[in-house]
Amino acid sequence: MEDIEDLLAGGVGGAPPGFRLPLNAVGINPKTNKSKRSVTKQDQITTASNRDSLAPPSLTIPGTQTIYIKTFGCSHNQSDSEYMAGQLTAFGYALTEVPEDADLWLINTCTVKSPSQSAMSTLITRGRSGKKPLVIAGCVPQGSRDLKELEGVSVVGVQQIDRVVEIVEETLKGHEVRLLTRKTLPALDLPKVRKNNFIEILPINVGCLGACTYCKTKHARGHLGSYTVDSLVDRVRTVISEGVKEIWLSSEDTGAYGRDIGVNLPVLLNAIVKELPSDQSTMLRIGMTNPPYILEHLKEIAAVLRHPCVYTFLHVPVQSGSDSVLTAMNREYTASEFRTVVDTLTELVPGMQIATDIICGFPGETDEDFSQTVELIKDYKFPQVHISQFYPRPGTPAAKMKKVLSKVVKQRSRELTSVFEAFASVQFFDPIFMLGISLHSFLFDVIWVGHTKGYIQVLVTGPESMLGSSAMGRITSVGRWSVFGEVIETLSSANRETQAKEKTKPPCSSNVSTCETCACSAESCCGEERSGEAYNISENISKQDNDQKVKSKKEGKEIQEVDVPRSGVANWGFIDKALVCGVFVSSLTILVLLISVAIRVLLRQ
């Protein structure tokens, strides 16, 4: 079926964002009963007339149904789902996390890797078997419009999320709706239901300027389209007034922002930073950026990353340490240029944390190519490395290239994972935590997820009143999968402002090595394992940790570091031990069941 354009009776331009059009203005494809058999229960959502006569009255009144939303993929997809959820709830629809309780399933898909698309296919099959009306959104229908799994379901493209209410209404009537073509970006002020009330995922642009040979996302998100600086700053003001504590800038390539509208990323970042509260009550996280588009702005970006209200964290995918592989990927940079990005940022930004991505087994990758990748990871000991095996995506140039043997790809993936996990486990941390997400309850205490200035995730316990607050804290242990800490003092607004002033007076120069008297002169980037940060611990904390003082020399300056126990069974935290115990109990239960079955079989014989 052809894509449906925005059809309007007697006009053009569409309805205002967040408002639904008259029902006759939506392009639909009514499902009809093509066979002569009598109508059964299975045909209740096949046509509108059958549905109205057989469905409960509540299903015929728009806005009275319950919707299940499932999201796959990146933070941009999550933001899209939050916008769609906001519009649906604004029109009266209820949301549920229990699929069986829903009258319709809305599945927001990801096309980056085969496993995520396979999971989508499985969910669609499950929904069909449960007779659930389905609406498929996201990158899969936008990038693979003729996919067999999408036959007979409604689809909505990545730039049509402001039409989700109309599509849901028509789908509940039994119509198949396809809305995939539109040239304008969705408005940023649409109703939104955040998955986490304290985190705003802010899309700054869609699409990218690259043409990576393995990437399917470009087929879905298209060419670069940036929101204006003014519209993004207005959104930042709004979400801060709503109590948001973290703002995540999200896009397919943050570094490319603004090149289509005559601005650049530093211009946007500086405009946003001016709006952030001086007391650090709202923090900014800069999203994923590819190396080519930040090389010319490294000093400006470093200056923003040093700001007290900006996390000193950046996700910069390298994908391979081999220039020949990068050329085959059409990544538009060399391994040396990637090293320049990392070296510059770690030099200019104290405590800088850089995460990266690696694709193992790209077509044509030799043993020498892979060894260069391993060497790169060993040299920098990145705190986070996302390691994935190459998955050929249909319609991409890489899908036609000669593949590396599957067993070789798996072996390289395992080897690189072992290299990463072998990094030293002694870690150093910033004592400031941004407390946010509740994970689990234990009697009167709750475990919260906090983040240091370098965006290292730390688990702490405390009362619910700490939710969304800032605190002075201390790392207590490093487990196999988690870092644990304890809160020493929850900071008031006044305390946070004092902390911010102490960190920013006098301002840092662009060259950290010459910044002898500024707030960051005593800070050092040690480059250790997953979160290699070294920070001076405040006098408030050091008085409680005299027995843990460790002195070292670096660049002729004395620094004080937190001595964190090495990772080991004896130092595992509660959650680590609980996970291991759970695995042990499950394994033991399976063993007992197998023995029981075997005994029964023998007795029958």
Coordinates of C-alpha atoms in Angstrom, one line a residue:
M1 CA 0.0 0.0 0.0
E2 CA 1.3 3.5 -0.8
D3 CA 2.4 5.8 1.9
I4 CA -0.3 8.2 3.1
E5 CA 0.4 11.9 2.9
D6 CA -1.1 14.4 5.3
L7 CA -4.5 14.8 3.8
L8 CA -6.7 17.7 4.9
A9 CA -10.1 18.5 3.7
G10 CA -10.1 22.0 2.3
G11 CA -6.6 23.1 3.5
V12 CA -3.0 22.3 3.9
G13 CA -0.4 22.3 6.7
G14 CA -2.0 19.8 9.1
A15 CA -3.5 20.3 12.5
P16 CA -1.6 22.1 15.2
P17 CA 0.8 19.8 17.0
G18 CA -0.9 17.6 19.6
F19 CA -4.4 18.1 18.1
R20 CA -6.1 15.4 16.1
L21 CA -7.6 16.0 12.7
P22 CA -11.2 15.2 11.7
L23 CA -11.5 11.5 11.1
N24 CA -12.2 12.0 7.4
A25 CA -8.8 13.9 7.1
V26 CA -6.8 10.8 8.0
G27 CA -5.7 8.5 5.1
I28 CA -6.8 5.0 5.9
N29 CA -7.1 1.6 4.3
P30 CA -10.2 -0.1 5.7
K31 CA -9.8 -3.8 6.1
T32 CA -12.4 -5.8 4.4
N33 CA -13.6 -9.4 4.8
K34 CA -12.3 -10.9 1.6
S35 CA -13.8 -14.4 2.2
K36 CA -17.4 -15.4 2.1
R37 CA -17.3 -17.1 5.5
S38 CA -19.4 -15.8 8.3
V39 CA -18.0 -13.2 10.7
T40 CA -16.4 -14.8 13.8
K41 CA -14.8 -13.4 16.9
Q42 CA -11.5 -13.3 15.0
D43 CA -12.9 -10.7 12.6
Q44 CA -13.8 -8.2 15.3
I45 CA -11.0 -5.8 14.3
T46 CA -11.0 -6.7 10.6
T47 CA -13.5 -4.0 9.5
A48 CA -15.0 -0.9 11.2
S49 CA -18.6 -2.1 10.8
N50 CA -18.0 -5.5 12.3
R51 CA -16.0 -4.0 15.1
D52 CA -18.7 -1.5 16.1
S53 CA -21.3 -4.2 16.3
L54 CA -19.3 -6.8 18.2
A55 CA -16.9 -4.8 20.4
P56 CA -17.8 -3.6 23.9
P57 CA -19.2 -0.1 24.0
S58 CA -16.0 1.3 25.6
L59 CA -14.0 0.3 22.5
T60 CA -16.2 2.5 20.3
I61 CA -15.5 5.7 22.2
P62 CA -12.2 7.3 21.4
G63 CA -10.0 8.0 24.4
T64 CA -11.4 5.3 26.7
Q65 CA -9.0 2.5 25.8
T66 CA -5.8 1.3 27.4
I67 CA -2.5 1.4 25.4
Y68 CA 0.7 -0.7 25.9
I69 CA 3.8 1.0 24.6
K70 CA 7.0 -1.0 24.0
T71 CA 10.2 0.9 23.0
F72 CA 13.3 -0.6 21.4
G73 CA 16.5 1.3 20.7
C74 CA 18.2 4.5 21.5
S75 CA 17.3 7.5 23.8
H76 CA 15.9 9.3 20.7
N77 CA 13.4 6.5 20.3
Q78 CA 12.6 6.7 24.1
S79 CA 11.9 10.4 23.7
D80 CA 9.6 9.7 20.7
S81 CA 7.7 7.2 22.9
E82 CA 7.4 9.7 25.7
Y83 CA 5.9 12.2 23.3
M84 CA 3.4 9.7 21.9
A85 CA 2.5 8.6 25.4
G86 CA 1.9 12.2 26.3
Q87 CA -0.5 12.9 23.4
L88 CA -2.4 9.7 24.1
T89 CA -2.9 10.4 27.8
A90 CA -3.9 14.0 26.9
F91 CA -6.8 12.6 24.9
G92 CA -7.9 10.3 27.7
Y93 CA -6.1 7.0 26.9
A94 CA -4.7 5.1 29.8
L95 CA -1.3 3.5 29.7
T96 CA -0.3 0.1 31.0
E97 CA 2.9 -1.9 31.4
V98 CA 1.0 -5.2 31.2
P99 CA 0.5 -6.1 27.6
E100 CA -2.5 -8.4 28.3
D101 CA -4.4 -5.5 29.9
A102 CA -4.1 -3.3 26.8
D103 CA -6.7 -2.7 24.0
L104 CA -3.9 -1.8 21.6
W105 CA -0.1 -2.2 21.4
L106 CA 2.1 0.6 20.2
I107 CA 5.6 -0.8 19.3
N108 CA 8.4 1.7 18.7
T109 CA 11.1 -0.1 16.8
C110 CA 14.9 0.0 16.2
T111 CA 16.7 -1.0 13.0
V112 CA 20.3 -0.7 14.2
K113 CA 20.9 -4.4 14.8
S114 CA 19.2 -7.6 13.7
P115 CA 18.4 -8.8 17.3
S116 CA 16.3 -5.7 18.0
Q117 CA 14.3 -6.1 14.8
S118 CA 13.9 -9.9 15.6
A119 CA 12.5 -8.9 19.0
M120 CA 10.0 -6.6 17.3
S121 CA 8.9 -9.4 15.0
T122 CA 8.4 -11.7 17.9
L123 CA 6.3 -9.1 19.7
I124 CA 4.2 -8.5 16.6
T125 CA 3.5 -12.2 16.3
R126 CA 2.6 -12.4 20.0
G127 CA 0.2 -9.4 19.5
R128 CA -1.5 -10.9 16.5
S129 CA -2.0 -14.2 18.3
G130 CA -3.6 -12.3 21.1
K131 CA -5.9 -10.4 18.7
K132 CA -4.4 -7.1 19.7
P133 CA -4.7 -4.1 17.3
L134 CA -1.1 -3.1 16.5
V135 CA 0.6 0.2 15.7
I136 CA 4.2 0.0 14.7
A137 CA 6.4 3.1 15.0
G138 CA 10.0 4.0 14.7
C139 CA 12.9 3.2 12.4
V140 CA 11.9 -0.2 11.1
P141 CA 8.7 0.9 9.2
Q142 CA 10.4 4.1 8.1
G143 CA 13.4 2.4 6.7
S144 CA 11.9 -0.9 5.6
R145 CA 8.4 0.0 4.4
D146 CA 7.7 -3.3 2.5
L147 CA 8.8 -5.6 5.4
K148 CA 6.5 -8.6 5.5
E149 CA 6.0 -8.4 9.2
L150 CA 4.3 -5.0 8.7
E151 CA 1.6 -6.3 6.5
G152 CA -1.9 -5.7 8.0
V153 CA -0.8 -3.4 10.8
S154 CA -0.8 0.4 11.1
V155 CA 2.5 2.2 10.9
V156 CA 3.7 5.6 11.8
G157 CA 7.0 7.2 10.8
V158 CA 9.7 8.9 12.9
Q159 CA 8.5 12.4 12.0
Q160 CA 4.8 11.7 12.3
I161 CA 4.6 11.1 16.1
D162 CA 2.3 14.1 16.5
R163 CA -0.3 12.2 14.6
V164 CA -0.3 9.1 16.9
V165 CA -3.8 9.8 18.4
E166 CA -5.4 9.7 15.0
I167 CA -3.6 6.5 14.0
V168 CA -4.6 4.8 17.3
E169 CA -8.2 5.8 16.9
E170 CA -8.5 4.5 13.3
T171 CA -6.6 1.3 14.2
L172 CA -9.0 0.6 17.1
K173 CA -11.8 0.9 14.5
G174 CA -10.3 -1.8 12.4
H175 CA -8.5 0.3 9.8
E176 CA -4.9 0.0 8.7
V177 CA -3.1 3.3 8.6
R178 CA 0.2 4.1 7.1
L179 CA 1.7 7.6 7.7
L180 CA 5.4 7.7 6.7
T181 CA 6.0 10.9 4.7
R182 CA 6.4 14.4 6.1
K183 CA 9.1 17.1 5.8
T184 CA 8.7 19.1 9.0
L185 CA 10.1 18.2 12.4
P186 CA 7.6 17.3 15.3
A187 CA 7.1 20.2 17.7
L188 CA 9.2 20.1 20.9
D189 CA 6.3 21.4 23.1
L190 CA 4.0 18.3 22.5
P191 CA 2.5 16.7 25.6
K192 CA 5.0 14.3 27.1
V193 CA 5.0 11.5 29.7
R194 CA 8.6 10.9 30.8
K195 CA 9.7 7.4 31.8
N196 CA 11.7 9.1 34.5
N197 CA 10.1 12.4 35.8
F198 CA 13.6 13.8 36.5
I199 CA 15.1 13.2 33.1
E200 CA 14.3 15.1 29.9
I201 CA 15.5 13.5 26.7
L202 CA 15.8 16.4 24.3
P203 CA 16.2 15.6 20.6
I204 CA 18.3 18.4 19.0
N205 CA 18.3 17.1 15.5
V206 CA 17.2 14.1 13.4
G207 CA 19.2 12.2 10.8
C208 CA 22.9 12.7 10.1
L209 CA 25.5 13.7 7.5
G210 CA 27.3 10.4 7.3
A211 CA 26.8 7.5 5.0
C212 CA 28.2 4.5 6.9
T213 CA 28.1 1.4 4.8
Y214 CA 26.7 -0.8 7.7
C215 CA 24.0 1.7 9.0
K216 CA 20.3 1.2 8.4
T217 CA 19.3 4.1 10.6
K218 CA 20.2 6.6 7.9
H219 CA 17.5 5.0 5.8
A220 CA 14.9 5.7 8.5
R221 CA 16.0 9.0 10.0
G222 CA 17.3 10.5 6.8
H223 CA 19.5 13.5 6.2
L224 CA 20.3 16.0 8.9
G225 CA 17.5 18.2 10.2
S226 CA 18.3 20.4 13.2
Y227 CA 15.9 22.2 15.6
T228 CA 16.7 25.9 16.0
V229 CA 18.7 27.1 19.0
D230 CA 15.8 29.3 20.2
S231 CA 13.4 26.4 20.2
L232 CA 15.8 24.1 22.1
V233 CA 16.6 26.8 24.7
D234 CA 12.8 27.4 25.2
R235 CA 12.4 23.7 25.8
V236 CA 15.2 23.7 28.3
R237 CA 13.6 26.6 30.2
T238 CA 10.3 24.7 30.3
V239 CA 11.7 21.4 31.6
I240 CA 13.8 23.1 34.3
S241 CA 10.6 24.9 35.5
E242 CA 9.0 21.4 35.6
G243 CA 11.6 20.1 38.0
V244 CA 13.8 18.1 35.6
K245 CA 17.2 17.3 37.1
E246 CA 19.0 15.9 34.1
I247 CA 18.8 17.0 30.4
W248 CA 20.1 14.5 27.8
L249 CA 20.8 15.9 24.4
S250 CA 19.9 13.2 22.0
S251 CA 20.4 12.7 18.2
E252 CA 21.9 10.3 15.7
D253 CA 25.0 12.5 15.7
T254 CA 25.2 15.4 18.2
G255 CA 28.4 16.7 16.7
A256 CA 26.7 17.4 13.4
Y257 CA 24.1 19.6 15.0
G258 CA 23.3 22.9 13.2
R259 CA 25.3 22.4 10.0
D260 CA 22.1 22.5 8.0
I261 CA 20.9 25.8 9.5
G262 CA 24.2 27.7 9.8
V263 CA 25.1 27.1 13.4
N264 CA 27.2 24.5 15.3
L265 CA 27.2 22.5 18.4
P266 CA 29.3 24.9 20.6
V267 CA 26.8 27.7 19.8
L268 CA 23.9 25.5 21.1
L269 CA 25.8 24.2 24.1
N270 CA 26.7 27.7 25.3
A271 CA 23.1 28.9 24.9
I272 CA 21.8 26.0 26.9
V273 CA 24.4 26.3 29.7
K274 CA 23.4 29.9 30.3
E275 CA 19.9 28.6 31.3
L276 CA 21.1 25.9 33.8
P277 CA 20.7 26.8 37.5
S278 CA 23.9 27.9 39.1
D279 CA 23.3 25.6 42.1
Q280 CA 23.8 22.5 39.9
S281 CA 20.2 21.3 40.5
T282 CA 19.9 20.5 36.8
M283 CA 22.7 18.7 34.9
L284 CA 23.3 18.5 31.2
R285 CA 24.5 15.3 29.4
I286 CA 25.8 15.7 25.9
G287 CA 24.8 12.9 23.6
M288 CA 26.7 10.6 21.2
T289 CA 28.9 12.3 18.7
N290 CA 31.0 11.0 15.8
P291 CA 34.7 12.2 15.6
P292 CA 34.5 14.1 12.2
Y293 CA 32.2 16.9 13.3
I294 CA 33.8 17.8 16.7
L295 CA 37.5 17.8 15.6
E296 CA 37.3 21.5 14.8
H297 CA 35.5 22.4 18.0
L298 CA 37.4 20.4 20.6
K299 CA 38.5 23.4 22.7
E300 CA 35.0 24.9 22.7
I301 CA 33.4 21.6 23.7
A302 CA 36.0 21.0 26.4
A303 CA 35.2 24.4 27.9
V304 CA 31.5 23.4 28.1
L305 CA 32.4 20.0 29.6
R306 CA 34.3 21.8 32.4
H307 CA 31.1 23.7 33.4
P308 CA 29.9 22.6 36.8
C309 CA 26.4 21.8 35.4
V310 CA 27.7 19.6 32.6
Y311 CA 28.7 16.0 33.0
T312 CA 32.3 15.4 32.0
F313 CA 31.2 12.4 29.9
L314 CA 31.0 11.9 26.1
H315 CA 30.1 8.9 23.9
V316 CA 32.4 8.9 20.9
P317 CA 32.1 5.7 18.8
V318 CA 35.3 4.6 17.1
Q319 CA 34.0 1.2 15.7
S320 CA 37.5 0.0 14.8
G321 CA 41.2 0.8 15.4
S322 CA 42.1 0.0 11.9
D323 CA 42.2 2.7 9.1
S324 CA 41.4 0.1 6.4
V325 CA 38.3 -1.0 8.3
L326 CA 37.2 2.6 9.0
T327 CA 37.6 3.3 5.2
A328 CA 35.4 0.2 4.4
M329 CA 32.9 1.5 6.9
N330 CA 33.0 5.0 5.3
R331 CA 33.4 6.5 8.7
E332 CA 35.2 9.7 7.4
Y333 CA 38.0 9.7 10.0
T334 CA 41.2 7.8 10.9
A335 CA 42.2 6.1 14.1
S336 CA 44.7 8.9 14.6
E337 CA 42.0 11.5 14.5
F338 CA 40.0 9.6 17.0
R339 CA 43.0 9.5 19.3
T340 CA 43.3 13.3 18.8
V341 CA 39.7 13.7 20.1
V342 CA 40.3 11.5 23.2
D343 CA 43.8 13.0 24.0
T344 CA 42.5 16.6 23.7
L345 CA 39.4 16.1 25.8
T346 CA 41.2 14.2 28.5
E347 CA 43.9 16.9 28.6
L348 CA 41.6 19.8 28.8
V349 CA 38.8 18.3 30.9
P350 CA 39.8 17.0 34.4
G351 CA 38.1 13.7 35.1
M352 CA 36.9 13.3 31.5
Q353 CA 35.1 10.0 30.9
I354 CA 34.8 8.8 27.3
A355 CA 32.7 5.8 26.1
T356 CA 33.2 4.2 22.7
D357 CA 31.7 1.5 20.5
I358 CA 33.5 -1.4 18.6
I359 CA 32.1 -3.6 15.8
C360 CA 33.9 -6.9 15.7
G361 CA 34.1 -8.9 12.5
F362 CA 33.3 -6.2 10.0
P363 CA 33.6 -7.6 6.4
G364 CA 37.2 -7.7 5.4
E365 CA 38.6 -7.3 8.9
T366 CA 41.9 -9.2 9.2
D367 CA 43.7 -10.4 12.3
E368 CA 46.0 -7.4 12.0
D369 CA 43.1 -5.0 11.8
F370 CA 41.6 -6.5 14.9
S371 CA 44.9 -6.4 16.8
Q372 CA 45.0 -2.6 16.1
T373 CA 41.5 -2.3 17.7
V374 CA 42.7 -4.3 20.8
E375 CA 45.7 -2.0 21.1
L376 CA 43.5 1.1 21.0
I377 CA 41.3 -0.2 23.8
K378 CA 44.3 -1.2 25.9
D379 CA 45.9 2.2 25.4
Y380 CA 43.0 4.2 26.7
K381 CA 41.2 1.8 29.1
F382 CA 37.9 3.4 28.3
P383 CA 35.3 3.3 31.2
Q384 CA 32.7 2.0 28.8
V385 CA 33.1 0.0 25.6
H386 CA 30.0 -1.2 23.8
I387 CA 31.2 -4.3 21.9
S388 CA 29.0 -5.8 19.2
Q389 CA 29.4 -8.3 16.5
F390 CA 28.8 -7.2 12.9
Y391 CA 25.2 -7.7 11.7
P392 CA 24.5 -7.3 8.0
R393 CA 21.5 -5.0 7.6
P394 CA 19.4 -5.5 4.5
G395 CA 19.8 -2.7 1.9
T396 CA 23.2 -1.5 3.2
P397 CA 26.4 -1.7 1.2
A398 CA 28.1 -3.8 3.9
A399 CA 25.5 -6.5 3.6
K400 CA 26.9 -7.3 0.1
M401 CA 30.6 -7.4 1.3
K402 CA 32.4 -10.7 1.9
K403 CA 31.7 -11.7 5.5
V404 CA 34.2 -12.8 8.2
L405 CA 33.5 -16.4 9.4
S406 CA 31.0 -16.4 12.2
K407 CA 33.2 -18.3 14.6
V408 CA 36.0 -15.8 14.0
V409 CA 33.6 -12.9 14.7
K410 CA 32.4 -14.5 18.0
Q411 CA 36.0 -15.3 19.0
R412 CA 37.1 -11.7 18.5
S413 CA 34.1 -10.4 20.4
R414 CA 35.0 -12.7 23.3
E415 CA 38.7 -11.7 23.2
L416 CA 37.9 -7.9 23.2
T417 CA 35.4 -8.4 26.1
S418 CA 38.1 -10.2 28.1
V419 CA 40.6 -7.4 27.4
F420 CA 38.1 -4.8 28.6
E421 CA 37.2 -6.7 31.7
A422 CA 40.8 -7.2 32.7
F423 CA 41.4 -3.5 33.4
A424 CA 42.5 -2.6 36.9
S425 CA 39.6 -2.3 39.3
V426 CA 40.9 0.4 41.7
Q427 CA 38.7 3.5 40.8
F428 CA 38.5 7.1 41.9
F429 CA 35.4 9.1 42.1
D430 CA 34.0 12.6 42.4
P431 CA 32.1 12.9 45.7
I432 CA 29.1 14.7 44.2
F433 CA 26.2 12.4 43.3
M434 CA 23.0 13.3 41.4
L435 CA 20.4 11.1 42.9
G436 CA 17.5 9.9 40.7
I437 CA 16.0 6.6 39.8
S438 CA 14.5 4.2 42.3
L439 CA 15.6 0.6 41.7
H440 CA 14.3 -1.5 44.6
S441 CA 12.9 -1.2 48.1
F442 CA 14.4 -2.8 51.2
L443 CA 12.1 -2.2 54.2
F444 CA 12.4 1.5 55.0
D445 CA 15.3 2.3 52.6
V446 CA 15.3 2.6 48.9
I447 CA 18.3 2.0 46.5
W448 CA 18.8 5.0 44.2
V449 CA 21.0 5.5 41.2
G450 CA 23.3 8.4 41.4
H451 CA 25.8 9.8 39.0
T452 CA 29.2 11.5 39.6
K453 CA 30.3 14.5 37.6
G454 CA 31.9 12.0 35.2
Y455 CA 28.5 10.2 34.9
I456 CA 29.7 7.1 36.7
Q457 CA 26.7 5.3 38.1
V458 CA 26.7 4.7 41.8
L459 CA 24.1 2.9 43.9
V460 CA 23.2 4.4 47.3
T461 CA 20.5 3.8 49.9
G462 CA 18.4 6.4 51.5
P463 CA 14.9 7.7 52.2
E464 CA 12.5 8.7 49.4
S465 CA 13.1 12.4 50.2
M466 CA 16.4 12.1 48.5
L467 CA 14.9 11.5 45.1
G468 CA 16.1 14.1 42.6
S469 CA 18.5 15.8 45.1
S470 CA 22.2 16.3 45.1
A471 CA 24.5 15.0 47.8
M472 CA 28.0 14.6 49.1
G473 CA 28.9 11.0 49.0
R474 CA 31.6 8.4 49.3
I475 CA 32.4 5.2 47.4
T476 CA 32.2 2.2 49.7
S477 CA 32.8 -0.7 47.4
V478 CA 33.2 -1.8 43.8
G479 CA 31.4 -5.0 42.9
R480 CA 31.6 -7.1 39.7
W481 CA 28.7 -5.2 38.1
S482 CA 28.1 -2.3 40.3
V483 CA 29.7 0.6 42.2
F484 CA 28.3 1.3 45.7
G485 CA 28.4 4.4 47.8
E486 CA 26.9 6.1 50.8
V487 CA 25.4 9.6 51.3
I488 CA 27.2 11.8 53.8
E489 CA 25.1 15.0 53.3
T490 CA 22.2 15.9 51.1
L491 CA 22.9 19.3 49.7
S492 CA 20.5 22.2 50.0
S493 CA 20.1 24.7 47.2
A494 CA 22.4 27.1 49.1
N495 CA 25.0 24.5 49.6
R496 CA 24.9 23.5 46.0
E497 CA 25.4 27.1 44.9
T498 CA 28.4 27.4 47.2
Q499 CA 29.9 24.2 45.8
A500 CA 29.4 25.5 42.3
K501 CA 31.2 28.8 43.1
E502 CA 34.1 27.0 44.7
K503 CA 34.5 24.9 41.5
T504 CA 34.4 27.8 39.1
K505 CA 36.6 30.5 40.8
P506 CA 38.8 31.4 39.1
P507 CA 37.8 30.0 35.7
C508 CA 39.9 27.4 34.1
S509 CA 42.1 28.3 31.2
S510 CA 41.9 26.2 28.0
N511 CA 45.3 24.6 28.9
V512 CA 44.9 22.6 32.1
S513 CA 48.7 22.3 32.5
T514 CA 48.9 26.1 33.0
C515 CA 45.9 26.3 35.3
E516 CA 47.9 26.4 38.6
T517 CA 45.5 28.4 40.7
C518 CA 42.0 27.5 39.4
A519 CA 39.6 25.1 41.0
C520 CA 40.6 22.2 38.7
S521 CA 44.4 22.5 39.3
A522 CA 44.3 19.7 41.9
E523 CA 42.3 17.4 39.7
S524 CA 43.8 14.7 37.6
C525 CA 42.6 12.3 34.9
C526 CA 44.2 9.0 35.8
G527 CA 42.6 6.9 33.0
E528 CA 41.8 3.9 35.2
E529 CA 39.4 1.1 34.2
R530 CA 35.7 1.9 33.8
S531 CA 35.6 5.2 35.6
G532 CA 39.1 6.5 35.9
E533 CA 38.6 9.7 37.8
A534 CA 40.8 11.3 40.5
Y535 CA 39.3 14.2 42.5
N536 CA 40.2 16.1 45.6
I537 CA 37.8 15.0 48.3
S538 CA 36.3 17.9 50.2
E539 CA 37.4 18.7 53.7
N540 CA 34.0 17.4 54.9
I541 CA 34.7 13.9 53.6
S542 CA 38.4 13.7 54.3
K543 CA 37.9 14.3 58.0
Q544 CA 35.9 11.0 58.0
D545 CA 38.5 9.2 55.9
N546 CA 41.9 9.9 57.5
D547 CA 42.6 6.2 57.5
Q548 CA 42.1 6.0 53.8
K549 CA 44.4 8.9 52.7
V550 CA 46.7 8.0 49.9
K551 CA 49.2 10.5 48.5
S552 CA 50.7 10.4 45.0
K553 CA 52.5 12.6 42.6
K554 CA 51.4 13.6 39.1
E555 CA 52.8 16.5 37.1
G556 CA 54.5 17.8 40.3
K557 CA 51.2 18.2 42.2
E558 CA 50.0 16.4 45.2
I559 CA 46.5 14.9 45.0
Q560 CA 44.4 12.9 47.4
E561 CA 42.5 9.8 46.2
V562 CA 39.8 7.6 47.5
D563 CA 41.1 4.2 48.2
V564 CA 38.4 1.8 46.9
P565 CA 38.7 -1.9 47.6
R566 CA 39.6 -4.1 44.7
S567 CA 36.9 -6.1 43.0
G568 CA 36.6 -9.5 44.6
V569 CA 34.1 -11.8 46.2
A570 CA 34.8 -10.5 49.7
N571 CA 34.0 -7.0 48.6
W572 CA 30.9 -7.6 46.5
G573 CA 27.9 -5.5 47.4
F574 CA 24.5 -6.8 48.4
I575 CA 23.1 -6.7 44.9
D576 CA 26.1 -8.6 43.4
K577 CA 25.8 -11.3 46.0
A578 CA 22.0 -11.5 45.5
L579 CA 22.5 -11.9 41.8
V580 CA 25.0 -14.7 42.2
C581 CA 22.8 -16.4 44.8
G582 CA 19.9 -16.2 42.4
V583 CA 21.8 -17.8 39.6
F584 CA 23.0 -20.6 42.0
V585 CA 19.5 -21.3 43.3
S586 CA 18.0 -21.3 39.7
S587 CA 20.7 -23.7 38.5
L588 CA 20.2 -26.0 41.5
T589 CA 16.4 -26.0 40.9
I590 CA 16.9 -26.9 37.2
L591 CA 19.3 -29.7 38.3
V592 CA 16.7 -31.1 40.8
L593 CA 14.0 -31.0 38.1
L594 CA 16.2 -32.9 35.6
I595 CA 17.0 -35.6 38.2
S596 CA 13.3 -35.9 39.0
V597 CA 12.3 -36.3 35.4
A598 CA 15.1 -38.9 34.9
I599 CA 13.9 -40.9 37.9
R600 CA 10.3 -40.9 36.6
V601 CA 11.3 -42.1 33.2
L602 CA 13.4 -44.9 34.7
L603 CA 10.5 -45.9 37.0
R604 CA 8.1 -46.1 34.0
Q605 CA 10.4 -48.3 32.1

